Amino acid sequence: MRPTKAVVKLSALRHNLARVRQYAPQAKVLAIVKADAYGHGLLRLLPGLTDADGLGVLRINEALLLREAGYRRPILLLEGVFSADELHTASAHDISIVVHHQQHIAMLQSCNLAKPLSIFLKMNSGMNRLGFVPGEYEQAYLQLKACPAVAEINLMTHFATADDERGIVQQLQVFERATTNISAPISLANSASIIRYPEAHRDWVRPGIMLYGASPVAGTAASSFGLQPVMCFSSEVIAIQTLQAGQGLGYGQQYIAERETRIAVVACGYADGYPRIAPNGTPIGISGQLNQVLGRVSMDMMFADISNLPEVQVGSEVELWGDLVSVDAVAEAAGTVGYELLCAVAPRVKFEVIE
């Protein structure tokens, strides 16, 4: 069997969830598990999420999968529903929805549901993605308040710059001005806000990337927030080559040896989810020691210089990211974010779950 695998650690997930509680002890926790739990596997992680107060997903089939698995706590559809059929399904299975445009309200007003729905009413406070603009928000709330298909209403918005120096001040002021006359539970804080802005914690926090042990703040290591990586993505050395000075390596010959160089060929490539654009110098771990990627990542293989690691042989373990090499360090080298790499691990990679 090909050695590329991803090991998911439930103990690390539980640890990170506990860190959320330490940052926001008074708030309920809506753990965000969209995109198949950020590539980790929704049902694989479910046993590690028993201390969460609810789960946030994107698609209704994910919510139904959770209900079929016996999950009975709140589930929130983060983009709401896309049809009246989905609205009826949400009602039948006690699934909460985000309402972010007038068509959602019209749908609720016209549907005769088996059971009223819990709603999270979203404001566009500056992200300019989804939500009612501030001037329309109170009227949307009043419409929902009068709608028989609606049970509890929660207020929410999403911060665009919680992870950088601009922070949340401007959006928070917009939200607070627009909700002066509304009394309802509030959900504002994503991972970066949970860590950096206690004033945004309110009634529900929505941790995402921090649950998986990656950093929500660019340039700051996840470990500095007390987080542990949940996924260890690894493989093995499957061949060793020796380049002479002047010889090139791999497609495009993007690495040319300046001296005799011992090269490890690693069984992982972009078809496994490793970024093809990772340049020379991207960190990699071989036999428990930090090393660097060389040459162009191909579909099934990649390379590293092991000239100074004589103990490395065919079969030596390679960590692509995990405990030694953070996913954020690989992402930074490749010009992307840890979120993308975690979500991109391919179906052909074998997953294992450990405590």
Tab-separated table of C-alpha atoms in Angstrom:
chain	number	residue	atom	x	y	z
A	1	MET	CA	0.000	0.000	0.000
A	2	ARG	CA	1.284	3.471	-0.873
A	3	PRO	CA	2.637	5.085	2.325
A	4	THR	CA	1.053	8.534	2.064
A	5	LYS	CA	-1.380	8.949	4.968
A	6	ALA	CA	-3.048	11.467	7.247
A	7	VAL	CA	-3.342	10.689	10.947
A	8	VAL	CA	-6.066	12.585	12.822
A	9	LYS	CA	-5.587	13.003	16.580
A	10	LEU	CA	-8.771	13.322	18.622
A	11	SER	CA	-6.805	14.261	21.740
A	12	ALA	CA	-5.437	17.332	19.940
A	13	LEU	CA	-8.942	18.287	18.815
A	14	ARG	CA	-10.238	18.028	22.376
A	15	HIS	CA	-7.270	20.072	23.596
A	16	ASN	CA	-7.980	22.840	21.066
A	17	LEU	CA	-11.667	22.877	21.961
A	18	ALA	CA	-10.664	23.269	25.600
A	19	ARG	CA	-8.464	26.212	24.577
A	20	VAL	CA	-11.517	27.840	22.997
A	21	ARG	CA	-13.284	27.466	26.356
A	22	GLN	CA	-10.341	29.072	28.120
A	23	TYR	CA	-10.386	32.058	25.749
A	24	ALA	CA	-14.181	32.454	25.860
A	25	PRO	CA	-15.390	30.824	29.091
A	26	GLN	CA	-18.841	32.428	29.116
A	27	ALA	CA	-19.811	31.732	25.507
A	28	LYS	CA	-21.391	28.714	23.887
A	29	VAL	CA	-19.192	27.069	21.257
A	30	LEU	CA	-20.441	26.461	17.734
A	31	ALA	CA	-17.633	24.349	16.263
A	32	ILE	CA	-17.261	24.983	12.527
A	33	VAL	CA	-16.934	21.684	10.670
A	34	LYS	CA	-17.740	22.730	7.109
A	35	ALA	CA	-15.693	21.351	4.190
A	36	ASP	CA	-15.701	17.887	5.768
A	37	ALA	CA	-14.252	19.331	8.981
A	38	TYR	CA	-11.598	21.290	7.089
A	39	GLY	CA	-10.477	18.145	5.286
A	40	HIS	CA	-10.150	16.014	8.420
A	41	GLY	CA	-13.363	14.022	7.981
A	42	LEU	CA	-16.620	15.108	9.599
A	43	LEU	CA	-17.575	11.764	11.095
A	44	ARG	CA	-13.963	10.982	11.983
A	45	LEU	CA	-13.839	14.043	14.207
A	46	LEU	CA	-17.310	13.788	15.709
A	47	PRO	CA	-16.147	11.784	18.779
A	48	GLY	CA	-13.733	14.613	19.596
A	49	LEU	CA	-16.430	17.293	19.503
A	50	THR	CA	-18.675	16.116	22.329
A	51	ASP	CA	-17.861	19.217	24.401
A	52	ALA	CA	-19.032	21.631	21.687
A	53	ASP	CA	-22.491	23.173	22.136
A	54	GLY	CA	-23.305	22.902	18.436
A	55	LEU	CA	-21.798	22.437	14.978
A	56	GLY	CA	-21.721	24.685	11.906
A	57	VAL	CA	-21.825	23.171	8.405
A	58	LEU	CA	-22.322	24.482	4.898
A	59	ARG	CA	-24.539	21.920	3.184
A	60	ILE	CA	-27.727	20.310	4.380
A	61	ASN	CA	-26.447	16.834	3.509
A	62	GLU	CA	-23.655	17.377	6.065
A	63	ALA	CA	-26.276	18.258	8.674
A	64	LEU	CA	-28.296	15.157	7.808
A	65	LEU	CA	-25.150	13.017	8.048
A	66	LEU	CA	-24.638	14.313	11.577
A	67	ARG	CA	-28.250	13.632	12.539
A	68	GLU	CA	-27.995	10.097	11.106
A	69	ALA	CA	-24.862	9.598	13.220
A	70	GLY	CA	-26.908	10.425	16.315
A	71	TYR	CA	-25.844	14.028	16.860
A	72	ARG	CA	-28.683	15.827	18.674
A	73	ARG	CA	-27.248	19.230	19.570
A	74	PRO	CA	-27.791	22.366	17.425
A	75	ILE	CA	-26.554	22.320	13.840
A	76	LEU	CA	-26.358	25.547	11.844
A	77	LEU	CA	-26.399	25.863	8.039
A	78	LEU	CA	-23.910	28.689	7.539
A	79	GLU	CA	-25.202	29.760	4.111
A	80	GLY	CA	-28.809	28.988	4.909
A	81	VAL	CA	-31.018	26.972	2.565
A	82	PHE	CA	-31.218	27.100	-1.203
A	83	SER	CA	-34.796	25.924	-1.766
A	84	ALA	CA	-38.132	25.413	-0.070
A	85	ASP	CA	-37.433	21.674	-0.005
A	86	GLU	CA	-34.299	22.280	2.048
A	87	LEU	CA	-36.283	24.535	4.363
A	88	HIS	CA	-38.762	21.725	5.043
A	89	THR	CA	-35.892	19.272	5.557
A	90	ALA	CA	-34.247	21.632	8.038
A	91	SER	CA	-37.509	21.918	9.942
A	92	ALA	CA	-38.047	18.153	10.024
A	93	HIS	CA	-34.554	17.518	11.402
A	94	ASP	CA	-34.287	20.491	13.764
A	95	ILE	CA	-31.517	22.200	11.787
A	96	SER	CA	-30.960	25.923	12.311
A	97	ILE	CA	-30.315	28.231	9.363
A	98	VAL	CA	-28.564	31.489	8.648
A	99	VAL	CA	-30.857	34.037	7.015
A	100	HIS	CA	-28.901	36.532	4.931
A	101	HIS	CA	-31.212	37.933	2.241
A	102	GLN	CA	-34.819	38.922	1.706
A	103	GLN	CA	-35.608	35.820	-0.332
A	104	HIS	CA	-34.903	33.716	2.746
A	105	ILE	CA	-37.482	35.721	4.674
A	106	ALA	CA	-40.023	35.428	1.866
A	107	MET	CA	-39.467	31.670	1.794
A	108	LEU	CA	-40.062	31.410	5.541
A	109	GLN	CA	-43.197	33.533	5.305
A	110	SER	CA	-44.691	31.359	2.579
A	111	CYS	CA	-43.826	27.898	3.935
A	112	ASN	CA	-46.020	25.911	6.297
A	113	LEU	CA	-43.312	24.147	8.316
A	114	ALA	CA	-43.771	21.163	10.610
A	115	LYS	CA	-41.726	22.919	13.279
A	116	PRO	CA	-40.473	26.529	13.570
A	117	LEU	CA	-36.781	27.044	12.883
A	118	SER	CA	-34.054	28.641	14.952
A	119	ILE	CA	-32.539	31.478	12.926
A	120	PHE	CA	-29.191	33.262	12.834
A	121	LEU	CA	-29.849	36.613	11.156
A	122	LYS	CA	-26.693	37.762	9.402
A	123	MET	CA	-25.591	41.374	9.021
A	124	ASN	CA	-23.182	42.608	6.380
A	125	SER	CA	-21.171	44.894	8.667
A	126	GLY	CA	-18.303	45.338	6.212
A	127	MET	CA	-17.265	41.912	4.947
A	128	ASN	CA	-19.476	42.506	1.882
A	129	ARG	CA	-20.128	38.845	1.311
A	130	LEU	CA	-23.444	37.814	2.858
A	131	GLY	CA	-25.977	39.549	5.037
A	132	PHE	CA	-28.403	42.446	5.343
A	133	VAL	CA	-26.855	45.896	5.273
A	134	PRO	CA	-27.156	47.741	8.605
A	135	GLY	CA	-29.986	50.001	7.454
A	136	GLU	CA	-32.170	46.987	6.598
A	137	TYR	CA	-31.221	44.762	9.513
A	138	GLU	CA	-33.770	45.809	12.129
A	139	GLN	CA	-36.626	45.557	9.640
A	140	ALA	CA	-35.462	42.042	8.694
A	141	TYR	CA	-35.453	41.133	12.381
A	142	LEU	CA	-39.004	42.429	12.835
A	143	GLN	CA	-40.200	40.464	9.807
A	144	LEU	CA	-38.733	37.278	11.230
A	145	LYS	CA	-40.091	38.040	14.682
A	146	ALA	CA	-43.596	38.115	13.215
A	147	CYS	CA	-43.135	34.947	11.157
A	148	PRO	CA	-44.780	31.726	12.495
A	149	ALA	CA	-42.051	29.610	10.874
A	150	VAL	CA	-39.382	31.221	13.076
A	151	ALA	CA	-38.566	30.229	16.642
A	152	GLU	CA	-35.484	31.760	18.306
A	153	ILE	CA	-33.605	34.520	16.477
A	154	ASN	CA	-29.875	34.997	16.984
A	155	LEU	CA	-27.898	37.943	15.615
A	156	MET	CA	-24.606	37.460	13.795
A	157	THR	CA	-21.962	39.053	11.622
A	158	HIS	CA	-18.526	38.023	10.354
A	159	PHE	CA	-15.291	40.007	10.678
A	160	ALA	CA	-13.113	40.590	7.633
A	161	THR	CA	-9.874	41.692	9.329
A	162	ALA	CA	-9.878	40.105	12.777
A	163	ASP	CA	-6.547	38.483	11.957
A	164	ASP	CA	-4.568	41.634	11.124
A	165	GLU	CA	-3.761	45.060	12.553
A	166	ARG	CA	-7.046	46.597	11.366
A	167	GLY	CA	-8.965	44.425	13.810
A	168	ILE	CA	-12.708	44.486	14.379
A	169	VAL	CA	-13.394	47.950	15.808
A	170	GLN	CA	-15.106	49.435	12.769
A	171	GLN	CA	-17.326	46.439	12.037
A	172	LEU	CA	-18.185	45.978	15.697
A	173	GLN	CA	-19.329	49.613	15.911
A	174	VAL	CA	-21.476	49.171	12.801
A	175	PHE	CA	-23.062	46.041	14.271
A	176	GLU	CA	-23.742	47.615	17.661
A	177	ARG	CA	-25.313	50.748	16.177
A	178	ALA	CA	-27.608	48.683	13.976
A	179	THR	CA	-28.762	46.418	16.835
A	180	THR	CA	-29.369	49.062	19.502
A	181	ASN	CA	-33.098	48.314	19.583
A	182	ILE	CA	-32.803	44.530	19.340
A	183	SER	CA	-32.419	42.152	22.271
A	184	ALA	CA	-31.346	38.654	21.173
A	185	PRO	CA	-28.417	36.215	21.510
A	186	ILE	CA	-25.366	37.304	19.505
A	187	SER	CA	-22.651	35.430	17.574
A	188	LEU	CA	-19.665	37.409	16.290
A	189	ALA	CA	-16.314	35.789	16.984
A	190	ASN	CA	-14.413	33.543	14.591
A	191	SER	CA	-11.087	31.968	15.591
A	192	ALA	CA	-9.017	35.147	15.339
A	193	SER	CA	-11.607	37.125	17.306
A	194	ILE	CA	-11.832	34.449	19.987
A	195	ILE	CA	-8.101	34.797	20.583
A	196	ARG	CA	-7.658	38.542	20.100
A	197	TYR	CA	-10.920	40.296	20.993
A	198	PRO	CA	-12.756	39.210	24.159
A	199	GLU	CA	-15.317	41.983	23.589
A	200	ALA	CA	-16.581	39.981	20.589
A	201	HIS	CA	-17.252	36.733	22.459
A	202	ARG	CA	-20.908	37.406	23.371
A	203	ASP	CA	-23.311	34.416	23.432
A	204	TRP	CA	-21.933	32.103	20.718
A	205	VAL	CA	-18.348	31.860	19.402
A	206	ARG	CA	-17.591	30.141	16.101
A	207	PRO	CA	-14.120	28.534	16.172
A	208	GLY	CA	-12.919	27.112	12.881
A	209	ILE	CA	-9.243	26.831	11.983
A	210	MET	CA	-8.060	26.982	15.606
A	211	LEU	CA	-9.898	23.727	16.334
A	212	TYR	CA	-7.626	21.983	13.857
A	213	GLY	CA	-4.432	23.379	15.349
A	214	ALA	CA	-3.537	25.880	12.644
A	215	SER	CA	-3.079	29.585	13.242
A	216	PRO	CA	-5.870	32.081	12.559
A	217	VAL	CA	-3.329	34.934	12.634
A	218	ALA	CA	-0.811	35.139	9.783
A	219	GLY	CA	2.781	35.269	10.954
A	220	THR	CA	1.996	33.904	14.433
A	221	ALA	CA	2.545	30.228	15.171
A	222	ALA	CA	-0.450	28.213	16.323
A	223	SER	CA	1.656	26.886	19.200
A	224	SER	CA	1.904	30.408	20.618
A	225	PHE	CA	-1.875	30.236	21.175
A	226	GLY	CA	-1.559	26.860	22.896
A	227	LEU	CA	-2.975	24.935	19.930
A	228	GLN	CA	-1.967	21.449	18.787
A	229	PRO	CA	-2.053	20.123	15.195
A	230	VAL	CA	-4.883	17.648	14.686
A	231	MET	CA	-3.622	16.286	11.343
A	232	CYS	CA	-0.226	14.744	10.678
A	233	PHE	CA	0.244	14.322	6.920
A	234	SER	CA	3.108	11.942	6.178
A	235	SER	CA	4.732	9.556	3.729
A	236	GLU	CA	8.040	7.761	3.164
A	237	VAL	CA	11.202	7.935	1.119
A	238	ILE	CA	10.703	5.547	-1.823
A	239	ALA	CA	13.993	6.087	-3.667
A	240	ILE	CA	17.355	7.816	-3.291
A	241	GLN	CA	19.232	9.469	-6.136
A	242	THR	CA	22.660	11.093	-6.273
A	243	LEU	CA	23.017	14.205	-8.417
A	244	GLN	CA	26.361	15.368	-9.685
A	245	ALA	CA	27.205	19.064	-9.938
A	246	GLY	CA	25.281	20.586	-12.844
A	247	GLN	CA	22.541	17.959	-12.975
A	248	GLY	CA	18.900	19.042	-12.684
A	249	LEU	CA	16.036	17.559	-10.717
A	250	GLY	CA	12.487	16.754	-11.768
A	251	TYR	CA	10.124	18.510	-14.168
A	252	GLY	CA	11.455	21.804	-15.441
A	253	GLN	CA	14.824	21.128	-13.794
A	254	GLN	CA	14.034	23.854	-11.301
A	255	TYR	CA	16.812	22.713	-9.021
A	256	ILE	CA	20.366	22.367	-10.384
A	257	ALA	CA	22.915	20.748	-8.104
A	258	GLU	CA	25.972	22.852	-7.317
A	259	ARG	CA	27.782	19.859	-5.816
A	260	GLU	CA	27.254	16.156	-5.405
A	261	THR	CA	23.835	15.955	-3.720
A	262	ARG	CA	21.978	13.016	-2.196
A	263	ILE	CA	18.279	13.291	-2.980
A	264	ALA	CA	15.308	11.608	-1.278
A	265	VAL	CA	12.338	10.864	-3.510
A	266	VAL	CA	9.157	11.102	-1.408
A	267	ALA	CA	5.851	9.404	-2.232
A	268	CYS	CA	3.650	12.491	-2.189
A	269	GLY	CA	2.601	15.021	-4.796
A	270	TYR	CA	-0.108	17.424	-5.791
A	271	ALA	CA	-2.528	14.541	-6.473
A	272	ASP	CA	-2.289	13.834	-2.744
A	273	GLY	CA	-3.053	17.454	-1.905
A	274	TYR	CA	0.463	18.805	-1.440
A	275	PRO	CA	0.785	22.224	-3.144
A	276	ARG	CA	2.479	22.042	-6.534
A	277	ILE	CA	3.629	25.645	-6.127
A	278	ALA	CA	5.688	24.860	-3.007
A	279	PRO	CA	9.109	26.312	-3.885
A	280	ASN	CA	12.654	25.204	-3.124
A	281	GLY	CA	13.145	25.638	0.608
A	282	THR	CA	9.625	24.674	1.751
A	283	PRO	CA	10.063	22.915	5.109
A	284	ILE	CA	9.697	19.153	5.343
A	285	GLY	CA	10.555	16.669	8.074
A	286	ILE	CA	12.633	13.560	7.334
A	287	SER	CA	13.458	11.018	10.029
A	288	GLY	CA	12.436	13.544	12.662
A	289	GLN	CA	14.689	16.319	11.364
A	290	LEU	CA	13.822	19.523	9.537
A	291	ASN	CA	14.721	19.570	5.869
A	292	GLN	CA	13.714	21.393	2.690
A	293	VAL	CA	11.821	20.564	-0.478
A	294	LEU	CA	13.829	20.756	-3.701
A	295	GLY	CA	12.649	21.044	-7.286
A	296	ARG	CA	9.109	21.033	-8.615
A	297	VAL	CA	6.463	18.978	-6.854
A	298	SER	CA	5.030	16.477	-9.346
A	299	MET	CA	1.743	14.597	-9.309
A	300	ASP	CA	2.925	11.699	-7.156
A	301	MET	CA	6.427	12.569	-5.932
A	302	MET	CA	8.581	15.303	-4.458
A	303	PHE	CA	12.231	15.690	-3.451
A	304	ALA	CA	14.462	16.706	-0.563
A	305	ASP	CA	18.235	17.107	-0.058
A	306	ILE	CA	19.482	14.462	2.396
A	307	SER	CA	23.201	14.979	1.856
A	308	ASN	CA	23.621	15.725	5.563
A	309	LEU	CA	21.359	12.879	6.691
A	310	PRO	CA	23.291	9.665	5.961
A	311	GLU	CA	20.897	7.655	8.127
A	312	VAL	CA	17.984	8.308	5.751
A	313	GLN	CA	17.176	5.285	3.619
A	314	VAL	CA	14.312	3.964	1.518
A	315	GLY	CA	11.406	3.622	3.964
A	316	SER	CA	12.438	6.541	6.189
A	317	GLU	CA	9.448	8.487	7.475
A	318	VAL	CA	8.629	11.896	6.000
A	319	GLU	CA	6.395	14.470	7.692
A	320	LEU	CA	4.769	16.824	5.206
A	321	TRP	CA	3.063	18.740	7.997
A	322	GLY	CA	2.124	17.958	11.565
A	323	ASP	CA	4.094	18.140	14.817
A	324	LEU	CA	7.537	19.033	13.442
A	325	VAL	CA	6.495	21.045	10.391
A	326	SER	CA	3.417	23.209	10.866
A	327	VAL	CA	0.865	23.354	8.080
A	328	ASP	CA	1.097	27.143	8.343
A	329	ALA	CA	4.834	27.053	7.546
A	330	VAL	CA	4.188	24.992	4.409
A	331	ALA	CA	1.330	27.309	3.433
A	332	GLU	CA	3.429	30.430	3.939
A	333	ALA	CA	6.193	29.038	1.721
A	334	ALA	CA	3.618	28.184	-0.952
A	335	GLY	CA	1.920	31.589	-0.764
A	336	THR	CA	-1.371	30.316	0.611
A	337	VAL	CA	-3.030	29.575	3.976
A	338	GLY	CA	-3.197	26.488	6.140
A	339	TYR	CA	-6.974	26.291	5.609
A	340	GLU	CA	-6.468	25.525	1.909
A	341	LEU	CA	-3.880	22.813	2.468
A	342	LEU	CA	-5.944	20.996	5.086
A	343	CYS	CA	-9.040	21.098	2.885
A	344	ALA	CA	-7.091	19.911	-0.165
A	345	VAL	CA	-5.863	16.537	1.134
A	346	ALA	CA	-6.999	14.139	-1.586
A	347	PRO	CA	-9.447	11.225	-1.270
A	348	ARG	CA	-6.714	8.776	-2.260
A	349	VAL	CA	-4.800	9.535	0.960
A	350	LYS	CA	-5.414	6.958	3.674
A	351	PHE	CA	-6.791	8.448	6.911
A	352	GLU	CA	-6.269	7.016	10.372
A	353	VAL	CA	-7.905	8.179	13.596
A	354	ILE	CA	-6.069	7.914	16.891
A	355	GLU	CA	-6.828	9.150	20.371
